[in-house]
Short mmCIF file of C-alpha atoms and ligand atoms in Angstrom, two decimals:
data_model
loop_
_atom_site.label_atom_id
_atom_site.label_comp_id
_atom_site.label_asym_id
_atom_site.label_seq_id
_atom_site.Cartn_x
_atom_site.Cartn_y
_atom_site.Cartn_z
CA UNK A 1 -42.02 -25.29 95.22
CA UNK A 2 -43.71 -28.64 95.37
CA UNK A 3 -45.12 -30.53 98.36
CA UNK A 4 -44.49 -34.51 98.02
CA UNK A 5 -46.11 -37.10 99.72
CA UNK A 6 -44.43 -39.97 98.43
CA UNK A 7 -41.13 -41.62 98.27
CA UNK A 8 -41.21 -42.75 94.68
CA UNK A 9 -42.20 -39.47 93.24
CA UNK A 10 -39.64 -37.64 95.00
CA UNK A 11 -36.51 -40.40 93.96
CA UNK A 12 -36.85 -39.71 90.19
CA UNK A 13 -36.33 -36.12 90.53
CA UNK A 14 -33.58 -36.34 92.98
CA UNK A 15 -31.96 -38.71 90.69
CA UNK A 16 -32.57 -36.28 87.93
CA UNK A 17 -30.81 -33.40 89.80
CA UNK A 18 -28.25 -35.57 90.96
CA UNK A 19 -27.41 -36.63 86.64
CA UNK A 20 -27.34 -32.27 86.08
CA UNK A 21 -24.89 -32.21 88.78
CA UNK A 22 -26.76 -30.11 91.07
CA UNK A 23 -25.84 -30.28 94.95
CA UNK A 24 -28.71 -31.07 97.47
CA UNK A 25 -29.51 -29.55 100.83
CA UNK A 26 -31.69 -31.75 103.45
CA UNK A 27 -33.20 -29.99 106.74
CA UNK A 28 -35.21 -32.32 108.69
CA UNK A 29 -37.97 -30.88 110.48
CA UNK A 30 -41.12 -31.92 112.23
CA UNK A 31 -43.22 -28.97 110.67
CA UNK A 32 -44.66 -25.96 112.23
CA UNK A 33 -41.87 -24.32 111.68
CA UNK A 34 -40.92 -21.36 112.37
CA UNK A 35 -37.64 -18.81 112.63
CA UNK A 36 -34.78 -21.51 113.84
CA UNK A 37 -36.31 -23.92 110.92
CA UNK A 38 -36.06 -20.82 108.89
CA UNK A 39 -32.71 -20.14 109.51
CA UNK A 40 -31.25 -24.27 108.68
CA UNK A 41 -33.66 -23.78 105.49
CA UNK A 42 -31.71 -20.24 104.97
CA UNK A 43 -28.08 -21.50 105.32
CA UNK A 44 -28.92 -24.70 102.95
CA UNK A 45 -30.32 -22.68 100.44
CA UNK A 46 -27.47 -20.67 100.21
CA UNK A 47 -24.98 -24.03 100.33
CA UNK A 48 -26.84 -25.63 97.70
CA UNK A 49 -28.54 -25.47 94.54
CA UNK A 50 -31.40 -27.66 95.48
CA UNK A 51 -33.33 -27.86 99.35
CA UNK A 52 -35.68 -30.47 100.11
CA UNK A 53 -37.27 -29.70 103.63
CA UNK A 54 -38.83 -33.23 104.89
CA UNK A 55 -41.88 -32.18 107.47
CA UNK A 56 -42.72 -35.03 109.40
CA UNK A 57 -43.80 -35.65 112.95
CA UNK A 58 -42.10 -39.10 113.19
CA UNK A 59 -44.06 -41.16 115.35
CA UNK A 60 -41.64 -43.73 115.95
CA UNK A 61 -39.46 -40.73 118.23
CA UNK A 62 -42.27 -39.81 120.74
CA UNK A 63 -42.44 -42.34 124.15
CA UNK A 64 -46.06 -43.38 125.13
CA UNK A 65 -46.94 -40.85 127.24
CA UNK A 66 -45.86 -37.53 125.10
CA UNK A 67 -47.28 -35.40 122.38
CA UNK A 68 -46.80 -37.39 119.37
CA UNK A 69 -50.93 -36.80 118.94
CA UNK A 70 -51.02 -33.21 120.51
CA UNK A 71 -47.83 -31.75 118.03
CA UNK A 72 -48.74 -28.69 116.54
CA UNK A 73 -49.33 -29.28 112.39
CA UNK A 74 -49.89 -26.92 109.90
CA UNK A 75 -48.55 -27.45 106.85
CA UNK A 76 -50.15 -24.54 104.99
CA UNK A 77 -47.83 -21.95 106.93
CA UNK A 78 -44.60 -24.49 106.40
CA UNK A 79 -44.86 -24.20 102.91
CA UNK A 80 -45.21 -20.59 102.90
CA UNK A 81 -42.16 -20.40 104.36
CA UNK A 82 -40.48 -23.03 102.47
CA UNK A 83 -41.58 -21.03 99.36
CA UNK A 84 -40.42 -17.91 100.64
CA UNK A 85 -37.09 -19.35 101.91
CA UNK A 86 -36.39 -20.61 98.56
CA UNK A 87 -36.39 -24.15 99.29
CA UNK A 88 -37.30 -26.51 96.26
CA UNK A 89 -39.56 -29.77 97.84
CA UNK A 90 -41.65 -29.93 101.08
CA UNK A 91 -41.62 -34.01 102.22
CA UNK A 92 -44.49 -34.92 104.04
CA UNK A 93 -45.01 -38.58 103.95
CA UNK A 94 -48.13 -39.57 105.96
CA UNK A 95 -46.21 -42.32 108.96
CA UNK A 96 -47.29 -45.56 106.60
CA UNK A 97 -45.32 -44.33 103.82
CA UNK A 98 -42.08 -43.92 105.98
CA UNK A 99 -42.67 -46.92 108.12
CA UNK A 100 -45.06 -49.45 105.91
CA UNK A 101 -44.55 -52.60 108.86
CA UNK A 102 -40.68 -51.82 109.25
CA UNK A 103 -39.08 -54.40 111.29
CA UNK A 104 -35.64 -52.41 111.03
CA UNK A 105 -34.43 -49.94 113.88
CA UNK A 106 -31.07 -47.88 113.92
CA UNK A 107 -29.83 -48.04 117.50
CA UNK A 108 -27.02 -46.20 119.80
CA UNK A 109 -25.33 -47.11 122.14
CA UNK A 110 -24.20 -44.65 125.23
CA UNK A 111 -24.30 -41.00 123.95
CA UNK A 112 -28.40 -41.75 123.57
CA UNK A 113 -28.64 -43.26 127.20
CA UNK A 114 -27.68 -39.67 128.90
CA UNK A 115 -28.93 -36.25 129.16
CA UNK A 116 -32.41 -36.52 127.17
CA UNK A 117 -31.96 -40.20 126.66
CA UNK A 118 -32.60 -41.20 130.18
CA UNK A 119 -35.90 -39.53 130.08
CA UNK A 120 -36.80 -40.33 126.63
CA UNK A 121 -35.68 -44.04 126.65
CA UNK A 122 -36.96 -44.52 122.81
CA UNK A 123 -36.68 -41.22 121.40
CA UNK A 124 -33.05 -41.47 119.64
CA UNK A 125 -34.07 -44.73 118.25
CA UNK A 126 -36.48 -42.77 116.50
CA UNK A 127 -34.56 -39.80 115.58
CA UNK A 128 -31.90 -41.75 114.15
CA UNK A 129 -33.98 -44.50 112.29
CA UNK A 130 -36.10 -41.37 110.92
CA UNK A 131 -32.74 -39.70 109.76
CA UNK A 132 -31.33 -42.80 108.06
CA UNK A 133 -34.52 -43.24 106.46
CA UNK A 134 -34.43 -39.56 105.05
CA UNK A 135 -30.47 -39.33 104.13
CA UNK A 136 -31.63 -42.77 102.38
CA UNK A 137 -34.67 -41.42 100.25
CA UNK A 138 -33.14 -37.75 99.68
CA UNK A 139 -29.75 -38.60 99.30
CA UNK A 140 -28.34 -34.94 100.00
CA UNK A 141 -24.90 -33.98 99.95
CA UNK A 142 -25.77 -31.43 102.99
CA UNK A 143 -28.21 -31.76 105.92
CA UNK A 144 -28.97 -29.15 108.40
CA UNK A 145 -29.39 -29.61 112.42
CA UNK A 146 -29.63 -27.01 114.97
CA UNK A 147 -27.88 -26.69 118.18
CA UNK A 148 -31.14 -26.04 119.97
CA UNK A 149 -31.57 -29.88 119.99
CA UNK A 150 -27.19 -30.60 120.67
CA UNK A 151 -27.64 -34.06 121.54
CA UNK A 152 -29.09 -34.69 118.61
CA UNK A 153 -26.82 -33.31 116.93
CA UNK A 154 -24.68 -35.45 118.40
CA UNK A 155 -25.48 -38.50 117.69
CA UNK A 156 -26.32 -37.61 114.08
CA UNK A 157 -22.35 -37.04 113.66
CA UNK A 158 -22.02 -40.19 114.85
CA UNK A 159 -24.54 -42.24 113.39
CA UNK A 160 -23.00 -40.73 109.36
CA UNK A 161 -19.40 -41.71 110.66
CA UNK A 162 -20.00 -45.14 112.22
CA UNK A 163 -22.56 -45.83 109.20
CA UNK A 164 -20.27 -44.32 106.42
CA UNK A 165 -22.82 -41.67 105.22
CA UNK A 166 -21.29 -39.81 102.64
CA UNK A 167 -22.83 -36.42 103.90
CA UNK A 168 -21.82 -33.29 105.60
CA UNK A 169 -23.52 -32.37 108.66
CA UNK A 170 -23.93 -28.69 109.07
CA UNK A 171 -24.80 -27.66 113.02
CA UNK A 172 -26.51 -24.16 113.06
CA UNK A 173 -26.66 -22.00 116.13
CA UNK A 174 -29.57 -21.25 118.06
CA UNK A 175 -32.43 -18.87 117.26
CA UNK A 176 -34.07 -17.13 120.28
CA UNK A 177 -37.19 -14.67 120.48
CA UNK A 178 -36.07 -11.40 121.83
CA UNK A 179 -35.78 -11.99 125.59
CA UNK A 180 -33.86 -15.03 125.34
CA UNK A 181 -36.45 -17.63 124.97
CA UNK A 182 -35.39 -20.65 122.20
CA UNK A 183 -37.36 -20.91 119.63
CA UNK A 184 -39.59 -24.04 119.59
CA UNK A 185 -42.77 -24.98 118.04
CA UNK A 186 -43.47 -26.68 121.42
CA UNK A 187 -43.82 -22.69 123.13
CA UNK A 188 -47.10 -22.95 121.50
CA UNK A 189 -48.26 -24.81 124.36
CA UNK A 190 -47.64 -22.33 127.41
CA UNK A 191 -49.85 -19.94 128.55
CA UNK A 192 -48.90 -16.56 129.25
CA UNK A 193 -47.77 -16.95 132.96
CA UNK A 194 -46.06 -20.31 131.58
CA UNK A 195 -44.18 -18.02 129.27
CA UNK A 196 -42.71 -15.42 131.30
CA UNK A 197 -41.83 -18.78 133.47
CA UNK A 198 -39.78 -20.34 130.70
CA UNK A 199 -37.81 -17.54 130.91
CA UNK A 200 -35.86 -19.07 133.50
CA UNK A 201 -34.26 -21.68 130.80
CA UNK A 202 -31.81 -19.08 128.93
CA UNK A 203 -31.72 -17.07 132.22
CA UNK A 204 -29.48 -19.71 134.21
CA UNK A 205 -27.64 -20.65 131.10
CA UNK A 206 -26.59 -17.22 130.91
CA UNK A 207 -25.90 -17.27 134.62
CA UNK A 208 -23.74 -20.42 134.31
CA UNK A 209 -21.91 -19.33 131.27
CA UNK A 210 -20.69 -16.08 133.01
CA UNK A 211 -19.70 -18.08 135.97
CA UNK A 212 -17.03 -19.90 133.72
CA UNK A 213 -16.52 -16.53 131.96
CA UNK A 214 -15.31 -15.68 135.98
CA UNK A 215 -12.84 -18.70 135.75
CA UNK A 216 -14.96 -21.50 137.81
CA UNK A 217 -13.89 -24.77 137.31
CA UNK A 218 -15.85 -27.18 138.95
CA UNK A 219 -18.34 -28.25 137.09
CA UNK A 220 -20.65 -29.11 139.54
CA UNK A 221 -20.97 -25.69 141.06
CA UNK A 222 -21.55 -23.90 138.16
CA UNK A 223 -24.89 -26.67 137.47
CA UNK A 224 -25.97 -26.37 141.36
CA UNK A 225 -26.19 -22.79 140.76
CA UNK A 226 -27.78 -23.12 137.25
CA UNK A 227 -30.18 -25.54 139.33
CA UNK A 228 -31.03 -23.25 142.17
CA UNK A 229 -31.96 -20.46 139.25
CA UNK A 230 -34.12 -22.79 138.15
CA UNK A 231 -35.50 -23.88 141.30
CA UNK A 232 -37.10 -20.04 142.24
CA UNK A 233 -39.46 -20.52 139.48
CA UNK A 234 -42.68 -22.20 140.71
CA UNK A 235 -44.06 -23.19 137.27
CA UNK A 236 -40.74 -25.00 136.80
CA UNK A 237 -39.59 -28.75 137.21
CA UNK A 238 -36.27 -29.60 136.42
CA UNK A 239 -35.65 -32.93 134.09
CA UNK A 240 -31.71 -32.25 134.24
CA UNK A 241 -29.38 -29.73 134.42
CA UNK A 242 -25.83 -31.24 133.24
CA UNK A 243 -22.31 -29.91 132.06
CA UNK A 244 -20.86 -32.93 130.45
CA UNK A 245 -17.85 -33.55 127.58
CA UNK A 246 -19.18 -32.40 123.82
CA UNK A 247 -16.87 -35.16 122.22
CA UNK A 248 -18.56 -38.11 124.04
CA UNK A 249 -21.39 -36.62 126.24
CA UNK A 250 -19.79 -37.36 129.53
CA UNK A 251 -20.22 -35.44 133.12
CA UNK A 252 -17.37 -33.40 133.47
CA UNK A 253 -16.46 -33.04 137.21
CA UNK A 254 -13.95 -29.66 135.85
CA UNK A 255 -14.81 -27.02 133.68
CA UNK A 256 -13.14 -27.75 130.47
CA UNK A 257 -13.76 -27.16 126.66
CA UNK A 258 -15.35 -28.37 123.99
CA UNK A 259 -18.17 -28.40 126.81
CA UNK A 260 -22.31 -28.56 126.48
CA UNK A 261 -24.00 -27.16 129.50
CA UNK A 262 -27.70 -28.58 128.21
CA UNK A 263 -30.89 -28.90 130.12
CA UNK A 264 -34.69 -29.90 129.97
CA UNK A 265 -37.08 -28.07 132.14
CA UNK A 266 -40.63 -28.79 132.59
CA UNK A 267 -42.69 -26.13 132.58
CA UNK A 268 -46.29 -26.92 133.51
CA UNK A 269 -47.00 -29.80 131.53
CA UNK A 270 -44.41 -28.52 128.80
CA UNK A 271 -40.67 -30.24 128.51
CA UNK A 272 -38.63 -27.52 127.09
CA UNK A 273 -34.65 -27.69 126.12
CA UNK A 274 -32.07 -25.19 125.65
CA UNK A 275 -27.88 -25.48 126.06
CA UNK A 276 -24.64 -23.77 125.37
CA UNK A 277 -21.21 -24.99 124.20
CA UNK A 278 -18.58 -23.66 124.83
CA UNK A 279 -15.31 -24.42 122.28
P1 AMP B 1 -37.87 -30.02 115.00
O1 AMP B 1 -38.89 -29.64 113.98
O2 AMP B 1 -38.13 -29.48 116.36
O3 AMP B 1 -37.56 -31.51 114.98
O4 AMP B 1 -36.52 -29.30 114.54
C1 AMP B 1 -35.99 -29.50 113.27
C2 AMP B 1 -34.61 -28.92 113.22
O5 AMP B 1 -34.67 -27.52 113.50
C3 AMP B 1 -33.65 -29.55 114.25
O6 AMP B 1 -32.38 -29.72 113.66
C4 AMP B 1 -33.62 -28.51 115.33
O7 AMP B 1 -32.43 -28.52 116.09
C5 AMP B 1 -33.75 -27.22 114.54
N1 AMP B 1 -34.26 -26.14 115.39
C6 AMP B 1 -35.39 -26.16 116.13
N2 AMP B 1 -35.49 -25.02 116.87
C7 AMP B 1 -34.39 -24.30 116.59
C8 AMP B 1 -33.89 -23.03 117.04
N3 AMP B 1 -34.56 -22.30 117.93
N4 AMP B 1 -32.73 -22.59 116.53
C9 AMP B 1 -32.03 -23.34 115.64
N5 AMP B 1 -32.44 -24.52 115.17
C10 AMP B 1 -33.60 -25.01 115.64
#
């Protein structure tokens, strides 16, 4: 496995790859990764016969006040894992490679305003410039998201059908430590009592999705009650709590499928997400 820092040195041997006929596999990450990165890297190993992992903390998605300098980095373990996942490249441009004065932005329009968007005004901006940037240098045939982030997810479908990339998106379901937690490199941040606290994320999901299990339909009970779960937890602030439409990201006043129930929770100083969907 190789570790590549710069766009023209990894072109030539995607190119080369691409002339032997050989399908490529793209999971975008921002490094420190760990079991849910593992498990994308997995699934595009076994789709394809090459994987490039790209491992960069893109600047250009954080807001002014979050943790663009604070993100956990160590590329060290990545590629250990990378190497023992079976991937084939590890891209980690330094943020002047990828960006090098760019004047040019990919923008959204409504699906990145809501849920996340309304807290993280520039953050989608950034995700999908990032992307385009990637599916542009890497030019995969495949490229792996998780659920864990569902907006995202999204508005990556979106972004390859309204800009005519000719790639599959493959959405992979989310990995959770053993009591329910989501995996995230940002857990690295809480402190034990923060960690039992966080608990409370999967706990209400669960909560809410046996409440529609039961047959409610109203939408808005089933969140108040996900809400007031969340609410007994002193160490937790809610962002929002919404159950909204998983074709076009709308609030849905009645319980009806495809459906995201999604959610970002502050706990301490830590914004955590987590979701389900129901289809
Ligand atoms: P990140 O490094 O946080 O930007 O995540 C890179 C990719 O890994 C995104 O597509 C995430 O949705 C995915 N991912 C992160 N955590 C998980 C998880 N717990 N389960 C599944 N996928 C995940």
């Amino acid at each position: 496995m190789q570790i590549i820092k710069k766009i023209d040195e990894l072109r030539p041997i995607i190119k080369q790859w691409h002339r032997e006929g050989l399908s490529v596999g793209l999971v975008p990450t921002m490094g420190y990764l760990h079991e849910g990165h593992k498990s994308l890297i997995d699934r595009a190993v076994a789709e394809n016969d090459r994987v490039v992992v790209s491992d960069f903390v893109n600047p250009t998605q954080f807001g002014p006040n979050e943790d663009f300098e604070s993100y956990p980095r160590d590329l060290g373990a990545d590629a250990a894992l990378c190497e023992a996942a079976g991937a084939d490249i590890i891209f980690n441009p330094e943020a002047d490679e990828m960006y090098d004065n760019a004047l040019t932005f990919v923008d959204m329009n409504k699906i990145t305003k809501v849920l996340c968007g309304k807290t993280r005004p520039i953050h989608f901006s950034g995700v999908c410039t990032v992307v385009s940037k990637l599916f542009n240098i890497v030019t995969p045939d495949k490229a792996y998201f998780g659920q864990k982030d569902a907006q995202q997810l999204c508005v990556i479908r979106k972004m390859v059908k309204d800009l005519n990339f000719d790639i599959e998106i493959v959405g992979c379901p989310i990995i959770r430590e053993a009591d329910g937690l989501a995996k995230s490199s940002r857990n690295t941040y809480l402190s034990a009592d923060e960690r039992k606290a966080a608990l409370c994320l999967s706990r209400s999901l669960e909560t809410g999705k046996k409440m529609i299990e039961n047959g409610e339909l109203s939408a808005a009970k089933v969140v108040d009650t996900i809400k007031a779960e969340i609410e007994k937890e002193p160490l937790a602030k809610i962002d929002y709590v919404e159950m909204v439409d998983l074709n076009n990201l709308e609030t849905l006043e009645t319980v009806q499928k495809p459906l995201l129930c999604a959610m970002a929770v502050y706990i301490g100083k830590t914004r955590l997400i987590d979701n389900f969907i129901l289809e």
